[in-house]
Structure formats: structure tokens, C-alpha cells
mmCIF file of C-alpha atoms in Angstrom:
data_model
loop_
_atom_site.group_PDB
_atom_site.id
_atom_site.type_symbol
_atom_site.label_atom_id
_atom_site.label_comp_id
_atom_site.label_asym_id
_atom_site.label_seq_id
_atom_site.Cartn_x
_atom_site.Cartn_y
_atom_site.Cartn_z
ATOM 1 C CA UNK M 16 103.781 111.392 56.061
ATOM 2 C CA UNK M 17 101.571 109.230 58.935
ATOM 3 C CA UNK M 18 102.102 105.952 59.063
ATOM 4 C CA UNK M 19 99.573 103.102 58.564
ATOM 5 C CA UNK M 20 95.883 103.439 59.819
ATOM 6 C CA UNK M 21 95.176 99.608 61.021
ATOM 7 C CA UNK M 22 91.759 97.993 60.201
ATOM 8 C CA UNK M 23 88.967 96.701 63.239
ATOM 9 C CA UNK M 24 89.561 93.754 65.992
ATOM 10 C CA UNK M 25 92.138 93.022 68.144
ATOM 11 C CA UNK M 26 95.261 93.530 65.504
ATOM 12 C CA UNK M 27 98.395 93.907 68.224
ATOM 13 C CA UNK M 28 99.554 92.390 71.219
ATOM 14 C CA UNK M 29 101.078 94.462 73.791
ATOM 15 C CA UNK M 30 103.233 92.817 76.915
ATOM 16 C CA UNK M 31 102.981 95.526 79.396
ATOM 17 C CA UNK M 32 105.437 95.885 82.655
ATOM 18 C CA UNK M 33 106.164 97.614 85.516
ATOM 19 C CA UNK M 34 103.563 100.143 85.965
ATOM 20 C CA UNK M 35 101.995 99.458 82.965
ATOM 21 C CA UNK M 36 104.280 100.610 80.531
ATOM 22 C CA UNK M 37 104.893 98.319 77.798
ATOM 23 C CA UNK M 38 108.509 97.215 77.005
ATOM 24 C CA UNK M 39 107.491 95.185 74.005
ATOM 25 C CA UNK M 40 104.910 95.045 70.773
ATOM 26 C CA UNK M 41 103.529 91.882 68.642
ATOM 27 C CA UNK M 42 102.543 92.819 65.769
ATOM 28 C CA UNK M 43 102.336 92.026 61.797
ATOM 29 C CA UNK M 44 104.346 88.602 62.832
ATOM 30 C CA UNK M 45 106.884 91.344 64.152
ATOM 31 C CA UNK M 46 108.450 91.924 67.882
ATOM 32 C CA UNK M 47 109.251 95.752 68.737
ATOM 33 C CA UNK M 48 111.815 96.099 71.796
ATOM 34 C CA UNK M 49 110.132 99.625 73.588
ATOM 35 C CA UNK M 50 113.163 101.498 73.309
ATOM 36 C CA UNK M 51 111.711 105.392 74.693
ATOM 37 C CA UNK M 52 109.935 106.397 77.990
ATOM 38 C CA UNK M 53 106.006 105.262 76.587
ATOM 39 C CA UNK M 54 103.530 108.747 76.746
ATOM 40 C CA UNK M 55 99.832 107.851 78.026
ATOM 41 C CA UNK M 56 97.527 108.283 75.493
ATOM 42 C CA UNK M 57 94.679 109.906 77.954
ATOM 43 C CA UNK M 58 90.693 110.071 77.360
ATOM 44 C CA UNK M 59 89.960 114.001 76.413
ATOM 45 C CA UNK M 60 88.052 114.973 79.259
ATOM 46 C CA UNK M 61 87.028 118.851 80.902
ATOM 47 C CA UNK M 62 89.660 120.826 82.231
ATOM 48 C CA UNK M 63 88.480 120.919 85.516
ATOM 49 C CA UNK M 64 89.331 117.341 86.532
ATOM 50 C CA UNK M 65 91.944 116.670 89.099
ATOM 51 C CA UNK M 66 92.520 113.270 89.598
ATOM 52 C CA UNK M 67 94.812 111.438 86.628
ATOM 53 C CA UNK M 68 93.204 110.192 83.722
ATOM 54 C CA UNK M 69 92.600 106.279 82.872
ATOM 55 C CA UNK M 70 95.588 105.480 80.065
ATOM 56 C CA UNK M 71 93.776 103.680 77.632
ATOM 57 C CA UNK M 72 97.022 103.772 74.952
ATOM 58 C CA UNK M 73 100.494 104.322 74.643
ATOM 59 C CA UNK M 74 102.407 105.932 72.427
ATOM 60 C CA UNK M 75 106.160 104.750 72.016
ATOM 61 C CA UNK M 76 109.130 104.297 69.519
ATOM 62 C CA UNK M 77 109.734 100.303 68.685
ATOM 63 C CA UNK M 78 112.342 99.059 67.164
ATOM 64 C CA UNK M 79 111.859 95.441 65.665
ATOM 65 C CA UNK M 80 114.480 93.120 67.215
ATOM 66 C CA UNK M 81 115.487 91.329 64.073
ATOM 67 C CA UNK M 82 115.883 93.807 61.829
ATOM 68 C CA UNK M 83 116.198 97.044 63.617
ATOM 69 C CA UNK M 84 113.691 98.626 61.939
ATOM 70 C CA UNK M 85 112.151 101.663 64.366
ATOM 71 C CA UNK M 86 108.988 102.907 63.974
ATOM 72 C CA UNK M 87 106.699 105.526 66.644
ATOM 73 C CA UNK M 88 103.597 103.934 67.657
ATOM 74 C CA UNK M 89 100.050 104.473 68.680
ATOM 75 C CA UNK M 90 98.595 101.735 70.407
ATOM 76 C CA UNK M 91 95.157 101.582 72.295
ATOM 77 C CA UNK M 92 93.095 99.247 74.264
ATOM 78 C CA UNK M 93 89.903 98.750 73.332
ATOM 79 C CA UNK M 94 87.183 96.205 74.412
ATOM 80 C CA UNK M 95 88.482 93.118 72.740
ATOM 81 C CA UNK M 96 92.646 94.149 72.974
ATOM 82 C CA UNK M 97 95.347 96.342 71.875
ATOM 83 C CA UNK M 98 95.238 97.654 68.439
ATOM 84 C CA UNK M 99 97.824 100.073 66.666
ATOM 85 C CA UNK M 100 95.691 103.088 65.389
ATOM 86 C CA UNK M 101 98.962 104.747 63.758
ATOM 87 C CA UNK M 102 102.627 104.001 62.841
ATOM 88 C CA UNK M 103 105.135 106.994 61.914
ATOM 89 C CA UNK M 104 108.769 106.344 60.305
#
């Protein structure tokens, strides 16, 4: 079943790296160690663009560094910060 559907405002922090790809996530008084290759979470646009899309979220599997729980994560930017829109187990 889909994880957890997070309420509004700025809920997550995200420490993003090289590239912009995030190697770590803050969040419920948790730290989650990146431990995949992040996917882009892309704007839905027409078909017929050609240039790459603005990444405005990531999508990744965390694992939390104390107690090794791993979750998959959706995590966007909006205006105010990052905020996790979905967690699966």
C-alpha cells in the first residue's frame, strides 16, 4: 500500500550535492542516508519539447542512519522548501 501523504508547508529538509542530487533527507526528527541513483521528478509538459525539463523533485530510497529503516521517497520543491508528497515501504 502507498506510503504517507504529508500535510502543507515546508515539512522536509533536503541537503542536495553534486549535481543536485540529494545524498541525504531530514525529516520527522529522522536522517535518511540516499542510498540509490535519485530519479528527477520532471514537470509534465508537451511532447514536443527538446530541451531537459526543470527537476522540481526527486524520488529516491532512504535509509534512516540509526535505525536502518529504508523507505522510497517522493520529495518536491515547492515555493517555501522541500516537502515529501509520498513514502512507500
Amino acid at each position: 500500500m502507498p506510503g504517507t501523504v504529508t500535510g502543507a508547508g515546508r515539512d522536509a529538509d533536503l541537503v542536495t550535492g553534486c549535481r543536485g542530487r540529494p545524498p541525504l533527507l531530514h525529516w520527522q526528527h529522522r536522517v535518511y542516508r540516499v542510498t540509490d541513483a535519485p530519479t528527477p521528478l520532471e514537470d509534465e509538459l508537451p511532447p514536443q519539447i527538446t530541451h531537459p525539463l526543470p527537476v522540481h523533485g526527486w524520488r529516491f530510497q532512504g535509509t534512516d542512519v540509526h535505525d536502518g529503516e529504508t523507505l522510497v521517497f517522493d520529495v518536491v520543491e515547492l515555493g517555501e522548501g522541500w516537502h515529501v508528497l509520498k513514502t512507500y515501504a
